[in-house]
């Protein structure tokens, strides 16, 4: 199994009470709550944490994109991935992902990812996402054409990476007379493409298609939901006439390893609950603007509204498998069980969440890397031989 | 007055059409929440007009055609609709999204129109005036913001919610987003052609409109100086629903 250290870079200095009062930290939380001095400290701390991931032996370190929110301070993952490309030398750098439909010109993404791939000597993993619903409110991009724009932007980017230029691209949303990328990507035929998702049949059908076989990552979901969607991916591959490799499946989950189960829970509790109950929270209309999901999925979310939009206690989160937390032995055991059930070849662990301070984050990373990761890395290796 | 409900097909799109009354034709174009039922103002107008109330492509029980990308498509559809039904001397009444469609039709072709009645229309932005963000409101908040008289809002919210009504609500919201998400509820290229409208125009607005502020009426008056403007006191976004008598008097005058 390949282990990825994932970071959201939240604004951990947030006045949580202000976040709660506002109902959400997305879209309309006034930006006077962002202090650039504290932001300076946080960015540098977080970049140090990701760089430390290389020292600790993670296979990849990972950044992502979110806009106008305290949930994550990376409106451009290109900026953070670029900084990491120059400060690391062996570890893979995963952008999970760039929000294709939010860009007015997808060639800028093709170019920037190619630059990072070339600068890092082929260490880039490219992730593509649509951006979350709230970002259609902040950016004004029409959510009803989000799938369309995503697919067309993807086609343009992959063709730009792989076909000899110059060539012309004609689409409904993007038209370019001369696609002629300088630089071309370092990796052949192009950087691996991963698709992070909260789970949708449409995304799974598309990512698993034999022309693509993109690695599908289920993000921040209860373990039962992760299991369901990873199974859906494998089933879809079988219907397409091939067997999915474990490396095509991944799970992204917050993790905390403490000295004992009790200490782990006590240390993680306020920071995890801030993450889940303040940073993640938003109203349904913000989360799912019209057309962002199918209307059937929307109705399913309406039914599950109470569970999805209410506060969750750390113990419930652990029971649901939304959060993996405990002593090294507990965490190792949990992931071994989950792996036995799901056989995901990629595990993305978020070792900083919500307001978790630097010192606890580093201890968490160290315990995970030293006492959990080595045995997890071996999982599936017999199969690979 | 009884209205007949039929489906008619124009441009490959079946639309649900309610039609009642007699006289010159009056085409009512509904707003973002659709036209799920016959309302008192429609009955009143039917005493004087042949009233046609279609549900737009993408709304209610009408089809969601592949070709529906933007508001211009709705306008061309309704120009074809007028031709298909051979309607002439049409009094074209549009509220909100429907008022926007009416203006987009009229800048293209007024040959079948007698007059235009724009009822708190979307379509034109006024400098410094921000419409409410209907897409961040819950369905309940939308209804509350439609009316000044909250008894009307409560009555509407008290109506039983059938699964069909939920589906139609989501469908209407989807189509409104498709047509009006960005630029939000207007077409920046519409104002420069409004001078082409060569039939009489009435503009009605509720002073307390909490969806599209009544100040937009000033901008429309600036763009269409000959238009008659009626700003109604103690009325919200739906003057035809909130003050049906006053509304019908102004339409018929």
mmCIF file of N, CA and C in Angstrom, chain A residues 28 136-137 140-145 172 285-286 289-291 295 298-299, chain B residues 64 69 133 135-139 166-167 170-171 173-174 177-178 181-182:
data_model
loop_
_atom_site.group_PDB
_atom_site.id
_atom_site.type_symbol
_atom_site.label_atom_id
_atom_site.label_comp_id
_atom_site.label_asym_id
_atom_site.label_seq_id
_atom_site.Cartn_x
_atom_site.Cartn_y
_atom_site.Cartn_z
ATOM 1 N N UNK A 28 -19.259 33.117 3.040
ATOM 2 C CA UNK A 28 -19.607 34.439 3.565
ATOM 3 C C UNK A 28 -19.054 34.729 4.956
ATOM 4 N N UNK A 136 -18.930 27.027 -6.250
ATOM 5 C CA UNK A 136 -19.739 27.537 -7.363
ATOM 6 C C UNK A 136 -20.472 28.801 -6.937
ATOM 7 N N UNK A 137 -20.748 28.902 -5.638
ATOM 8 C CA UNK A 137 -21.314 30.146 -5.113
ATOM 9 C C UNK A 137 -20.250 31.246 -5.106
ATOM 10 N N UNK A 140 -19.072 31.892 -8.968
ATOM 11 C CA UNK A 140 -20.070 32.266 -9.961
ATOM 12 C C UNK A 140 -20.136 31.315 -11.142
ATOM 13 N N UNK A 141 -19.267 30.300 -11.183
ATOM 14 C CA UNK A 141 -19.344 29.340 -12.293
ATOM 15 C C UNK A 141 -20.656 28.568 -12.179
ATOM 16 N N UNK A 142 -21.306 28.373 -13.309
ATOM 17 C CA UNK A 142 -22.633 27.740 -13.295
ATOM 18 C C UNK A 142 -22.537 26.253 -12.944
ATOM 19 N N UNK A 143 -23.116 25.845 -11.807
ATOM 20 C CA UNK A 143 -22.986 24.440 -11.389
ATOM 21 C C UNK A 143 -23.704 23.469 -12.320
ATOM 22 N N UNK A 144 -24.684 23.949 -13.084
ATOM 23 C CA UNK A 144 -25.419 23.014 -13.945
ATOM 24 C C UNK A 144 -24.571 22.559 -15.134
ATOM 25 N N UNK A 145 -23.454 23.250 -15.397
ATOM 26 C CA UNK A 145 -22.577 22.794 -16.487
ATOM 27 C C UNK A 145 -21.231 22.323 -15.943
ATOM 28 N N UNK A 172 -17.273 22.873 -26.580
ATOM 29 C CA UNK A 172 -18.431 23.739 -26.333
ATOM 30 C C UNK A 172 -18.038 24.879 -25.390
ATOM 31 N N UNK A 285 -28.003 24.122 0.817
ATOM 32 C CA UNK A 285 -28.047 24.905 -0.425
ATOM 33 C C UNK A 285 -26.654 25.322 -0.865
ATOM 34 N N UNK A 286 -25.755 25.493 0.099
ATOM 35 C CA UNK A 286 -24.382 25.872 -0.222
ATOM 36 C C UNK A 286 -23.597 24.658 -0.703
ATOM 37 N N UNK A 289 -25.380 23.122 -4.828
ATOM 38 C CA UNK A 289 -26.141 24.019 -5.708
ATOM 39 C C UNK A 289 -26.768 23.200 -6.839
ATOM 40 N N UNK A 290 -27.797 23.748 -7.482
ATOM 41 C CA UNK A 290 -28.510 22.978 -8.508
ATOM 42 C C UNK A 290 -27.566 22.475 -9.601
ATOM 43 N N UNK A 291 -27.712 21.189 -9.922
ATOM 44 C CA UNK A 291 -26.922 20.635 -11.022
ATOM 45 C C UNK A 291 -25.569 20.109 -10.602
ATOM 46 N N UNK A 295 -30.447 15.136 -9.355
ATOM 47 C CA UNK A 295 -31.537 15.458 -8.437
ATOM 48 C C UNK A 295 -31.848 14.268 -7.531
ATOM 49 N N UNK A 298 -29.445 14.464 -4.735
ATOM 50 C CA UNK A 298 -29.836 15.577 -3.869
ATOM 51 C C UNK A 298 -30.929 15.140 -2.891
ATOM 52 N N UNK A 299 -31.882 14.385 -3.426
ATOM 53 C CA UNK A 299 -32.978 13.934 -2.556
ATOM 54 C C UNK A 299 -32.461 12.985 -1.474
ATOM 55 N N UNK B 64 -37.524 18.856 -20.546
ATOM 56 C CA UNK B 64 -36.234 19.553 -20.403
ATOM 57 C C UNK B 64 -35.444 19.283 -21.682
ATOM 58 N N UNK B 69 -29.939 25.889 -23.286
ATOM 59 C CA UNK B 69 -28.682 26.326 -22.668
ATOM 60 C C UNK B 69 -28.824 27.650 -21.943
ATOM 61 N N UNK B 133 -29.880 36.475 -3.068
ATOM 62 C CA UNK B 133 -29.253 35.246 -3.557
ATOM 63 C C UNK B 133 -30.217 34.079 -3.338
ATOM 64 N N UNK B 135 -30.316 31.268 -4.562
ATOM 65 C CA UNK B 135 -29.739 29.928 -4.553
ATOM 66 C C UNK B 135 -29.100 29.573 -3.206
ATOM 67 N N UNK B 136 -28.927 30.568 -2.349
ATOM 68 C CA UNK B 136 -28.444 30.258 -1.001
ATOM 69 C C UNK B 136 -29.590 30.186 0.005
ATOM 70 N N UNK B 137 -30.807 30.477 -0.469
ATOM 71 C CA UNK B 137 -31.960 30.399 0.438
ATOM 72 C C UNK B 137 -32.521 28.982 0.449
ATOM 73 N N UNK B 138 -33.055 28.584 1.599
ATOM 74 C CA UNK B 138 -33.803 27.327 1.650
ATOM 75 C C UNK B 138 -35.133 27.576 0.940
ATOM 76 N N UNK B 139 -35.820 26.515 0.525
ATOM 77 C CA UNK B 139 -37.119 26.710 -0.142
ATOM 78 C C UNK B 139 -38.088 27.536 0.722
ATOM 79 N N UNK B 166 -41.943 17.938 -4.854
ATOM 80 C CA UNK B 166 -40.515 18.029 -4.530
ATOM 81 C C UNK B 166 -39.693 17.923 -5.819
ATOM 82 N N UNK B 167 -40.056 16.953 -6.658
ATOM 83 C CA UNK B 167 -39.337 16.776 -7.925
ATOM 84 C C UNK B 167 -39.434 18.021 -8.796
ATOM 85 N N UNK B 170 -37.272 20.858 -7.490
ATOM 86 C CA UNK B 170 -35.846 20.689 -7.809
ATOM 87 C C UNK B 170 -35.586 20.933 -9.295
ATOM 88 N N UNK B 171 -36.530 20.497 -10.113
ATOM 89 C CA UNK B 171 -36.385 20.714 -11.562
ATOM 90 C C UNK B 171 -36.410 22.215 -11.892
ATOM 91 N N UNK B 173 -35.694 24.707 -9.939
ATOM 92 C CA UNK B 173 -34.499 25.332 -9.395
ATOM 93 C C UNK B 173 -33.303 25.067 -10.310
ATOM 94 N N UNK B 174 -33.245 23.843 -10.829
ATOM 95 C CA UNK B 174 -32.157 23.474 -11.735
ATOM 96 C C UNK B 174 -32.198 24.323 -13.003
ATOM 97 N N UNK B 177 -31.203 27.881 -12.388
ATOM 98 C CA UNK B 177 -29.738 27.997 -12.277
ATOM 99 C C UNK B 177 -29.098 27.927 -13.661
ATOM 100 N N UNK B 178 -29.585 27.005 -14.467
ATOM 101 C CA UNK B 178 -29.023 26.860 -15.811
ATOM 102 C C UNK B 178 -29.109 28.184 -16.576
ATOM 103 N N UNK B 181 -27.761 31.554 -13.410
ATOM 104 C CA UNK B 181 -26.756 31.519 -12.330
ATOM 105 C C UNK B 181 -25.703 32.598 -12.544
ATOM 106 N N UNK B 182 -25.225 32.671 -13.774
ATOM 107 C CA UNK B 182 -24.137 33.623 -14.059
ATOM 108 C C UNK B 182 -24.210 34.013 -15.515
#
